Amino acid sequence: MTGREIENLIKLLSRLPGLGPRSARRAVLQMLKKPEMLMLPLADSLRATADAMTTCSNCGNIDVTDPCHICADYNRGPDIICVVEEVQDLWALERGASFKGQYHVLGGTLSPLDGVGPDDLKIDQLINRARADEVTEVILATNATVDGQTTAHYITERLIETGVKVTRLAHGVPVGGELDYLDDGTLAAALRSRSVV
Amino acid sequence: MDWRDDGIVLSTRKLGENAVRLSVLTRDYGRYAGMVRGATSKSMRGTLEPGNEVRVGWSARLAEHLGQFRCELTGAHAADLLLSAGPLMAMSSACAMLDATLPERESHPDLFHGTIALLSALKAEQWLPAYIRWEVGLLEELGYGLALDCCAATNATTGLAYVSPKSGRAVAEEAGHTYRDRLLPLPAFLAGGQGSDARNAAPLSDQIRDGLKLTGFFIHRDIFEAKALKPVAARDRLVSHVWRSVPVQEK
């Protein structure tokens, strides 16, 4: 039906999350219809990003500079480090624009089933960063899952030696959430974390 | 093939973008695996956390197929324990041990009920003795039960202080004193009130360490080494946590 190059492009795009063969075909067709407006700029952008991308040696973020634009920003205080599981969690927190400290990407969670142990995560690097004099607080922003919280508890124990304050994100009712639709676990967590008004 | 049962979530592994391969311990059908479609959806994510109680329906065209699960949350134990380091590690350890050691599709109703009892006990203050008792029960279910009710040498039912690493049977203080370096200490809470005076007087923290050493020895030798299984990292982390957090008593 189409040439090998186009089929190859469809096959590559269909490997991306959220895209299947059908949606990849639609995306390719759209690009083929507008090669000057979409396809060539996209190809240039992909090449430029692939050439420039790097992992920040300080926090583990993916950016085009090392240190990344967050670590290099002098307006962000070095005293608070927010620990996240993956780069997408860092990007999610940045979208919220409510945190003005620095980050540390662990690269996953402790997972016995997948054979991920402490040595496979960037925990030692975090401990080294937390030892710095200017660091006063570490926020554990791991997911509210068994693996995420097990990792958080493990890091808390490791951070005791550094003497920094360790905090975690609150668990409970999301903004816009209706109690009737919340699961029992979230409701129980929200009740435990209630605060004085 | 189609059945419904109560189960405990043991583990999930991603299958494609939206599905997972779920492993559950069911009351009547034992450890069973199946696919759950839409497992990454908002409504399902919290349900499939290890340790949660679920009502599952399994269906497949043939019995030997992987099959599909439909799940409904009936007990959110994971959420209850998320903020408590020790109990959360114990729950992870129990789920990982069941997932690693139990044969698939073999009914273990006692172990199911024991695990439900453990999940409730983990919310209480003295959760560690409950966890160690659960490990003794796991050993028994897998065919390596410990005989802790009478002395292997004298048949005495009181003054029990040690366990023979060879036979897994209790040994009384008098009979085992000479060989105490080669025997494992038996904590009083596992001796059912028949422990020796010294064991009964020992602080609970010491008993807990002895209990974890005792079950750990038999789990490693009879299950992990005998079946060439990799030791469960979640249990190792729990033991390290207990060693760090439970104070050592001055002798």
PDB file of C-alpha atoms in Angstrom, chain B residues 5-248:
ATOM      1  CA  ASP B   5     -13.350 -16.017  44.777  1.00  0.00           C
ATOM      2  CA  ASP B   6     -11.823 -13.746  47.411  1.00  0.00           C
ATOM      3  CA  GLY B   7      -8.149 -12.980  46.992  1.00  0.00           C
ATOM      4  CA  ILE B   8      -5.136 -10.982  48.131  1.00  0.00           C
ATOM      5  CA  VAL B   9      -3.124  -9.062  45.549  1.00  0.00           C
ATOM      6  CA  LEU B  10       0.472 -10.345  45.523  1.00  0.00           C
ATOM      7  CA  SER B  11       2.045  -8.596  42.568  1.00  0.00           C
ATOM      8  CA  THR B  12       1.413  -6.938  39.228  1.00  0.00           C
ATOM      9  CA  ARG B  13       3.582  -6.748  36.154  1.00  0.00           C
ATOM     10  CA  LYS B  14       2.852  -4.450  33.228  1.00  0.00           C
ATOM     11  CA  LEU B  15       1.535  -6.007  30.036  1.00  0.00           C
ATOM     12  CA  GLY B  16       1.539  -3.418  27.270  1.00  0.00           C
ATOM     13  CA  GLU B  17       0.308   0.079  28.076  1.00  0.00           C
ATOM     14  CA  ASN B  18      -2.925  -0.468  29.967  1.00  0.00           C
ATOM     15  CA  ALA B  19      -2.977  -4.067  31.157  1.00  0.00           C
ATOM     16  CA  VAL B  20      -1.134  -5.939  33.913  1.00  0.00           C
ATOM     17  CA  ARG B  21      -0.445  -9.558  34.742  1.00  0.00           C
ATOM     18  CA  LEU B  22      -1.929  -9.905  38.208  1.00  0.00           C
ATOM     19  CA  SER B  23      -0.935 -12.552  40.736  1.00  0.00           C
ATOM     20  CA  VAL B  24      -3.393 -13.154  43.597  1.00  0.00           C
ATOM     21  CA  LEU B  25      -3.658 -15.624  46.452  1.00  0.00           C
ATOM     22  CA  THR B  26      -7.249 -16.844  46.411  1.00  0.00           C
ATOM     23  CA  ARG B  27      -9.011 -18.739  49.181  1.00  0.00           C
ATOM     24  CA  ASP B  28     -10.122 -21.786  47.174  1.00  0.00           C
ATOM     25  CA  TYR B  29      -7.896 -21.774  44.084  1.00  0.00           C
ATOM     26  CA  GLY B  30      -4.518 -20.828  45.583  1.00  0.00           C
ATOM     27  CA  ARG B  31      -2.066 -18.540  43.822  1.00  0.00           C
ATOM     28  CA  TYR B  32      -3.481 -17.654  40.455  1.00  0.00           C
ATOM     29  CA  ALA B  33      -2.379 -15.335  37.663  1.00  0.00           C
ATOM     30  CA  GLY B  34      -4.416 -13.541  35.052  1.00  0.00           C
ATOM     31  CA  MET B  35      -4.539 -10.435  32.936  1.00  0.00           C
ATOM     32  CA  VAL B  36      -6.406  -7.315  34.044  1.00  0.00           C
ATOM     33  CA  ARG B  37      -7.376  -4.959  31.249  1.00  0.00           C
ATOM     34  CA  GLY B  38      -7.496  -1.240  32.023  1.00  0.00           C
ATOM     35  CA  ALA B  39      -5.404  -1.757  35.156  1.00  0.00           C
ATOM     36  CA  THR B  40      -3.694   1.617  34.800  1.00  0.00           C
ATOM     37  CA  SER B  41      -6.991   3.511  34.863  1.00  0.00           C
ATOM     38  CA  LYS B  42      -7.659   5.899  37.761  1.00  0.00           C
ATOM     39  CA  SER B  43     -10.307   3.627  39.234  1.00  0.00           C
ATOM     40  CA  MET B  44      -8.173   0.478  39.141  1.00  0.00           C
ATOM     41  CA  ARG B  45      -4.714   1.758  40.111  1.00  0.00           C
ATOM     42  CA  GLY B  46      -5.394   1.819  43.837  1.00  0.00           C
ATOM     43  CA  THR B  47      -7.097  -1.567  43.757  1.00  0.00           C
ATOM     44  CA  LEU B  48      -4.162  -3.569  42.470  1.00  0.00           C
ATOM     45  CA  GLU B  49      -1.632  -2.657  45.151  1.00  0.00           C
ATOM     46  CA  PRO B  50       0.044  -5.640  46.866  1.00  0.00           C
ATOM     47  CA  GLY B  51      -1.698  -6.597  50.109  1.00  0.00           C
ATOM     48  CA  ASN B  52      -5.164  -5.392  49.090  1.00  0.00           C
ATOM     49  CA  GLU B  53      -8.118  -7.732  49.491  1.00  0.00           C
ATOM     50  CA  VAL B  54     -10.115  -8.147  46.306  1.00  0.00           C
ATOM     51  CA  ARG B  55     -13.105 -10.058  45.014  1.00  0.00           C
ATOM     52  CA  VAL B  56     -11.890 -11.566  41.738  1.00  0.00           C
ATOM     53  CA  GLY B  57     -13.589 -13.258  38.818  1.00  0.00           C
ATOM     54  CA  TRP B  58     -11.333 -15.324  36.538  1.00  0.00           C
ATOM     55  CA  SER B  59     -12.323 -16.482  33.080  1.00  0.00           C
ATOM     56  CA  ALA B  60     -10.552 -18.187  30.204  1.00  0.00           C
ATOM     57  CA  ARG B  61     -11.546 -20.409  27.294  1.00  0.00           C
ATOM     58  CA  LEU B  62      -9.268 -23.200  28.520  1.00  0.00           C
ATOM     59  CA  ALA B  63      -8.015 -23.871  32.043  1.00  0.00           C
ATOM     60  CA  GLU B  64      -4.357 -23.714  30.982  1.00  0.00           C
ATOM     61  CA  HIS B  65      -4.730 -20.198  29.535  1.00  0.00           C
ATOM     62  CA  LEU B  66      -3.521 -17.132  31.433  1.00  0.00           C
ATOM     63  CA  GLY B  67      -7.116 -15.924  31.636  1.00  0.00           C
ATOM     64  CA  GLN B  68      -8.567 -12.567  32.596  1.00  0.00           C
ATOM     65  CA  PHE B  69      -9.436 -11.168  36.008  1.00  0.00           C
ATOM     66  CA  ARG B  70     -12.203  -8.799  36.965  1.00  0.00           C
ATOM     67  CA  CYS B  71     -11.403  -7.225  40.340  1.00  0.00           C
ATOM     68  CA  GLU B  72     -13.327  -5.371  42.994  1.00  0.00           C
ATOM     69  CA  LEU B  73     -11.626  -3.904  46.069  1.00  0.00           C
ATOM     70  CA  THR B  74     -12.901  -5.292  49.374  1.00  0.00           C
ATOM     71  CA  GLY B  75     -10.094  -4.315  51.783  1.00  0.00           C
ATOM     72  CA  ALA B  76      -7.596  -1.486  51.210  1.00  0.00           C
ATOM     73  CA  HIS B  77      -4.805  -2.749  53.482  1.00  0.00           C
ATOM     74  CA  ALA B  78      -2.060  -1.155  51.386  1.00  0.00           C
ATOM     75  CA  ALA B  79      -3.473   2.348  51.887  1.00  0.00           C
ATOM     76  CA  ASP B  80      -3.824   1.738  55.634  1.00  0.00           C
ATOM     77  CA  LEU B  81      -0.168   0.754  55.969  1.00  0.00           C
ATOM     78  CA  LEU B  82       1.483   3.174  53.527  1.00  0.00           C
ATOM     79  CA  LEU B  83       2.725   5.531  56.219  1.00  0.00           C
ATOM     80  CA  SER B  84       4.045   2.908  58.656  1.00  0.00           C
ATOM     81  CA  ALA B  85       7.522   1.808  57.580  1.00  0.00           C
ATOM     82  CA  GLY B  86       7.768  -1.511  59.429  1.00  0.00           C
ATOM     83  CA  PRO B  87       4.252  -2.863  58.774  1.00  0.00           C
ATOM     84  CA  LEU B  88       4.484  -1.777  55.122  1.00  0.00           C
ATOM     85  CA  MET B  89       7.771  -3.651  54.726  1.00  0.00           C
ATOM     86  CA  ALA B  90       6.260  -6.697  56.450  1.00  0.00           C
ATOM     87  CA  MET B  91       3.274  -6.621  54.090  1.00  0.00           C
ATOM     88  CA  SER B  92       5.581  -6.305  51.061  1.00  0.00           C
ATOM     89  CA  SER B  93       7.694  -9.146  52.388  1.00  0.00           C
ATOM     90  CA  ALA B  94       4.680 -11.425  52.953  1.00  0.00           C
ATOM     91  CA  CYS B  95       3.286 -10.745  49.470  1.00  0.00           C
ATOM     92  CA  ALA B  96       6.674 -11.212  47.786  1.00  0.00           C
ATOM     93  CA  MET B  97       7.314 -14.442  49.728  1.00  0.00           C
ATOM     94  CA  LEU B  98       3.928 -15.865  48.754  1.00  0.00           C
ATOM     95  CA  ASP B  99       4.471 -14.874  45.140  1.00  0.00           C
ATOM     96  CA  ALA B 100       7.951 -16.399  45.028  1.00  0.00           C
ATOM     97  CA  THR B 101       7.416 -19.603  46.963  1.00  0.00           C
ATOM     98  CA  LEU B 102       3.848 -20.840  46.466  1.00  0.00           C
ATOM     99  CA  PRO B 103       3.178 -23.172  43.546  1.00  0.00           C
ATOM    100  CA  GLU B 104       0.511 -21.875  41.157  1.00  0.00           C
ATOM    101  CA  ARG B 105      -3.072 -23.150  41.272  1.00  0.00           C
ATOM    102  CA  GLU B 106      -2.664 -25.166  44.491  1.00  0.00           C
ATOM    103  CA  SER B 107      -5.210 -24.434  47.185  1.00  0.00           C
ATOM    104  CA  HIS B 108      -3.918 -23.193  50.573  1.00  0.00           C
ATOM    105  CA  PRO B 109      -7.016 -21.953  52.433  1.00  0.00           C
ATOM    106  CA  ASP B 110      -5.253 -21.891  55.825  1.00  0.00           C
ATOM    107  CA  LEU B 111      -2.488 -19.738  54.424  1.00  0.00           C
ATOM    108  CA  PHE B 112      -5.069 -17.425  52.859  1.00  0.00           C
ATOM    109  CA  HIS B 113      -6.871 -16.974  56.195  1.00  0.00           C
ATOM    110  CA  GLY B 114      -3.518 -16.627  57.993  1.00  0.00           C
ATOM    111  CA  THR B 115      -2.472 -13.887  55.582  1.00  0.00           C
ATOM    112  CA  ILE B 116      -5.774 -12.030  56.052  1.00  0.00           C
ATOM    113  CA  ALA B 117      -5.198 -12.239  59.817  1.00  0.00           C
ATOM    114  CA  LEU B 118      -1.634 -10.958  59.349  1.00  0.00           C
ATOM    115  CA  LEU B 119      -2.824  -7.969  57.290  1.00  0.00           C
ATOM    116  CA  SER B 120      -5.142  -6.996  60.145  1.00  0.00           C
ATOM    117  CA  ALA B 121      -2.459  -7.659  62.782  1.00  0.00           C
ATOM    118  CA  LEU B 122      -0.014  -5.350  60.967  1.00  0.00           C
ATOM    119  CA  LYS B 123      -2.203  -2.413  62.012  1.00  0.00           C
ATOM    120  CA  ALA B 124      -1.732  -3.275  65.701  1.00  0.00           C
ATOM    121  CA  GLU B 125       1.225  -2.243  67.853  1.00  0.00           C
ATOM    122  CA  GLN B 126       2.789  -5.689  68.279  1.00  0.00           C
ATOM    123  CA  TRP B 127       2.878  -6.637  64.621  1.00  0.00           C
ATOM    124  CA  LEU B 128       6.306  -8.283  64.520  1.00  0.00           C
ATOM    125  CA  PRO B 129       5.415 -11.422  66.543  1.00  0.00           C
ATOM    126  CA  ALA B 130       2.369 -11.802  64.258  1.00  0.00           C
ATOM    127  CA  TYR B 131       4.611 -11.588  61.196  1.00  0.00           C
ATOM    128  CA  ILE B 132       7.048 -14.182  62.580  1.00  0.00           C
ATOM    129  CA  ARG B 133       4.146 -16.525  63.417  1.00  0.00           C
ATOM    130  CA  TRP B 134       2.936 -16.072  59.838  1.00  0.00           C
ATOM    131  CA  GLU B 135       6.374 -17.153  58.525  1.00  0.00           C
ATOM    132  CA  VAL B 136       6.186 -20.264  60.723  1.00  0.00           C
ATOM    133  CA  GLY B 137       2.771 -20.937  59.152  1.00  0.00           C
ATOM    134  CA  LEU B 138       4.193 -20.429  55.641  1.00  0.00           C
ATOM    135  CA  LEU B 139       6.927 -22.984  56.356  1.00  0.00           C
ATOM    136  CA  GLU B 140       4.273 -25.435  57.539  1.00  0.00           C
ATOM    137  CA  GLU B 141       2.107 -24.926  54.448  1.00  0.00           C
ATOM    138  CA  LEU B 142       5.109 -25.553  52.204  1.00  0.00           C
ATOM    139  CA  GLY B 143       5.865 -28.825  53.994  1.00  0.00           C
ATOM    140  CA  TYR B 144       8.675 -27.656  56.287  1.00  0.00           C
ATOM    141  CA  GLY B 145       6.733 -27.172  59.506  1.00  0.00           C
ATOM    142  CA  LEU B 146       8.574 -26.649  62.788  1.00  0.00           C
ATOM    143  CA  ALA B 147       7.611 -28.838  65.763  1.00  0.00           C
ATOM    144  CA  LEU B 148       7.729 -26.367  68.630  1.00  0.00           C
ATOM    145  CA  ASP B 149       5.400 -28.047  71.139  1.00  0.00           C
ATOM    146  CA  CYS B 150       7.752 -30.572  72.788  1.00  0.00           C
ATOM    147  CA  CYS B 151      11.457 -31.321  73.184  1.00  0.00           C
ATOM    148  CA  ALA B 152      13.001 -33.525  70.485  1.00  0.00           C
ATOM    149  CA  ALA B 153      15.346 -35.160  73.025  1.00  0.00           C
ATOM    150  CA  THR B 154      13.239 -35.583  76.182  1.00  0.00           C
ATOM    151  CA  ASN B 155       9.651 -35.059  74.963  1.00  0.00           C
ATOM    152  CA  ALA B 156       9.297 -32.419  77.689  1.00  0.00           C
ATOM    153  CA  THR B 157       6.606 -29.862  76.923  1.00  0.00           C
ATOM    154  CA  THR B 158       7.972 -27.165  79.209  1.00  0.00           C
ATOM    155  CA  GLY B 159      11.268 -25.306  79.480  1.00  0.00           C
ATOM    156  CA  LEU B 160      11.656 -25.134  75.682  1.00  0.00           C
ATOM    157  CA  ALA B 161      14.548 -22.868  74.731  1.00  0.00           C
ATOM    158  CA  TYR B 162      16.099 -23.917  71.413  1.00  0.00           C
ATOM    159  CA  VAL B 163      15.283 -25.305  67.977  1.00  0.00           C
ATOM    160  CA  SER B 164      17.426 -27.890  66.263  1.00  0.00           C
ATOM    161  CA  PRO B 165      18.537 -26.574  62.843  1.00  0.00           C
ATOM    162  CA  LYS B 166      18.732 -30.169  61.642  1.00  0.00           C
ATOM    163  CA  SER B 167      15.231 -31.356  62.478  1.00  0.00           C
ATOM    164  CA  GLY B 168      13.288 -28.119  63.078  1.00  0.00           C
ATOM    165  CA  ARG B 169      12.115 -29.483  66.452  1.00  0.00           C
ATOM    166  CA  ALA B 170      12.171 -27.693  69.796  1.00  0.00           C
ATOM    167  CA  VAL B 171      14.787 -28.589  72.414  1.00  0.00           C
ATOM    168  CA  ALA B 172      14.428 -28.009  76.169  1.00  0.00           C
ATOM    169  CA  GLU B 173      16.905 -25.844  78.116  1.00  0.00           C
ATOM    170  CA  GLU B 174      18.366 -28.810  80.073  1.00  0.00           C
ATOM    171  CA  ALA B 175      18.788 -31.042  77.049  1.00  0.00           C
ATOM    172  CA  GLY B 176      20.169 -28.382  74.743  1.00  0.00           C
ATOM    173  CA  HIS B 177      22.372 -26.324  77.048  1.00  0.00           C
ATOM    174  CA  THR B 178      25.571 -28.214  76.119  1.00  0.00           C
ATOM    175  CA  TYR B 179      24.882 -27.727  72.394  1.00  0.00           C
ATOM    176  CA  ARG B 180      23.507 -24.193  72.646  1.00  0.00           C
ATOM    177  CA  ASP B 181      26.085 -22.784  70.195  1.00  0.00           C
ATOM    178  CA  ARG B 182      24.790 -25.090  67.491  1.00  0.00           C
ATOM    179  CA  LEU B 183      21.078 -24.592  68.214  1.00  0.00           C
ATOM    180  CA  LEU B 184      18.782 -21.722  67.281  1.00  0.00           C
ATOM    181  CA  PRO B 185      17.161 -19.755  70.139  1.00  0.00           C
ATOM    182  CA  LEU B 186      13.396 -20.290  70.403  1.00  0.00           C
ATOM    183  CA  PRO B 187      11.531 -17.073  71.322  1.00  0.00           C
ATOM    184  CA  ALA B 188       8.973 -17.499  74.090  1.00  0.00           C
ATOM    185  CA  PHE B 189       6.068 -16.219  71.957  1.00  0.00           C
ATOM    186  CA  LEU B 190       6.581 -19.153  69.557  1.00  0.00           C
ATOM    187  CA  ALA B 191       6.773 -21.707  72.382  1.00  0.00           C
ATOM    188  CA  GLY B 192       3.129 -21.163  73.292  1.00  0.00           C
ATOM    189  CA  GLY B 193       3.819 -20.360  76.944  1.00  0.00           C
ATOM    190  CA  GLN B 194       6.000 -23.463  77.342  1.00  0.00           C
ATOM    191  CA  GLY B 195       9.306 -21.621  76.969  1.00  0.00           C
ATOM    192  CA  SER B 196      12.111 -21.805  79.510  1.00  0.00           C
ATOM    193  CA  ASP B 197      12.261 -19.228  82.304  1.00  0.00           C
ATOM    194  CA  ALA B 198      15.175 -17.448  80.652  1.00  0.00           C
ATOM    195  CA  ARG B 199      13.310 -17.234  77.348  1.00  0.00           C
ATOM    196  CA  ASN B 200      10.111 -16.022  79.023  1.00  0.00           C
ATOM    197  CA  ALA B 201      12.084 -13.331  80.814  1.00  0.00           C
ATOM    198  CA  ALA B 202      13.850 -12.137  77.658  1.00  0.00           C
ATOM    199  CA  PRO B 203      12.803  -8.708  76.349  1.00  0.00           C
ATOM    200  CA  LEU B 204      10.450  -8.792  73.373  1.00  0.00           C
ATOM    201  CA  SER B 205      13.034  -7.058  71.171  1.00  0.00           C
ATOM    202  CA  ASP B 206      15.458  -9.960  71.699  1.00  0.00           C
ATOM    203  CA  GLN B 207      12.695 -12.468  71.069  1.00  0.00           C
ATOM    204  CA  ILE B 208      11.846 -10.739  67.801  1.00  0.00           C
ATOM    205  CA  ARG B 209      15.450 -10.873  66.605  1.00  0.00           C
ATOM    206  CA  ASP B 210      15.633 -14.563  67.578  1.00  0.00           C
ATOM    207  CA  GLY B 211      12.332 -15.231  65.809  1.00  0.00           C
ATOM    208  CA  LEU B 212      13.460 -13.616  62.557  1.00  0.00           C
ATOM    209  CA  LYS B 213      16.762 -15.524  62.720  1.00  0.00           C
ATOM    210  CA  LEU B 214      14.876 -18.768  63.321  1.00  0.00           C
ATOM    211  CA  THR B 215      12.385 -18.462  60.473  1.00  0.00           C
ATOM    212  CA  GLY B 216      15.029 -16.902  58.207  1.00  0.00           C
ATOM    213  CA  PHE B 217      17.308 -19.907  58.673  1.00  0.00           C
ATOM    214  CA  PHE B 218      14.652 -22.422  57.625  1.00  0.00           C
ATOM    215  CA  ILE B 219      13.237 -20.243  54.850  1.00  0.00           C
ATOM    216  CA  HIS B 220      16.689 -19.829  53.300  1.00  0.00           C
ATOM    217  CA  ARG B 221      17.730 -23.449  53.673  1.00  0.00           C
ATOM    218  CA  ASP B 222      14.482 -25.316  52.956  1.00  0.00           C
ATOM    219  CA  ILE B 223      12.869 -22.998  50.444  1.00  0.00           C
ATOM    220  CA  PHE B 224      15.313 -20.653  48.735  1.00  0.00           C
ATOM    221  CA  GLU B 225      18.346 -22.965  48.594  1.00  0.00           C
ATOM    222  CA  ALA B 226      16.430 -26.218  48.137  1.00  0.00           C
ATOM    223  CA  LYS B 227      14.337 -24.797  45.306  1.00  0.00           C
ATOM    224  CA  ALA B 228      17.179 -22.677  43.866  1.00  0.00           C
ATOM    225  CA  LEU B 229      15.114 -19.512  44.337  1.00  0.00           C
ATOM    226  CA  LYS B 230      16.566 -16.039  44.686  1.00  0.00           C
ATOM    227  CA  PRO B 231      16.116 -14.758  48.279  1.00  0.00           C
ATOM    228  CA  VAL B 232      13.232 -12.303  48.542  1.00  0.00           C
ATOM    229  CA  ALA B 233      14.764  -8.807  48.752  1.00  0.00           C
ATOM    230  CA  ALA B 234      11.659  -7.450  50.523  1.00  0.00           C
ATOM    231  CA  ARG B 235      12.273  -9.810  53.455  1.00  0.00           C
ATOM    232  CA  ASP B 236      15.942  -8.810  53.651  1.00  0.00           C
ATOM    233  CA  ARG B 237      14.886  -5.159  53.780  1.00  0.00           C
ATOM    234  CA  LEU B 238      12.387  -5.898  56.559  1.00  0.00           C
ATOM    235  CA  VAL B 239      15.055  -7.710  58.591  1.00  0.00           C
ATOM    236  CA  SER B 240      17.508  -4.805  58.101  1.00  0.00           C
ATOM    237  CA  HIS B 241      14.790  -2.372  59.172  1.00  0.00           C
ATOM    238  CA  VAL B 242      14.049  -4.399  62.315  1.00  0.00           C
ATOM    239  CA  TRP B 243      17.752  -4.670  63.148  1.00  0.00           C
ATOM    240  CA  ARG B 244      18.082  -0.905  62.853  1.00  0.00           C
ATOM    241  CA  SER B 245      14.881   0.098  64.637  1.00  0.00           C
ATOM    242  CA  VAL B 246      14.346  -2.509  67.379  1.00  0.00           C
ATOM    243  CA  PRO B 247      16.671  -1.611  70.259  1.00  0.00           C
ATOM    244  CA  VAL B 248      19.239  -4.164  71.454  1.00  0.00           C
TER     245      VAL B 248
END
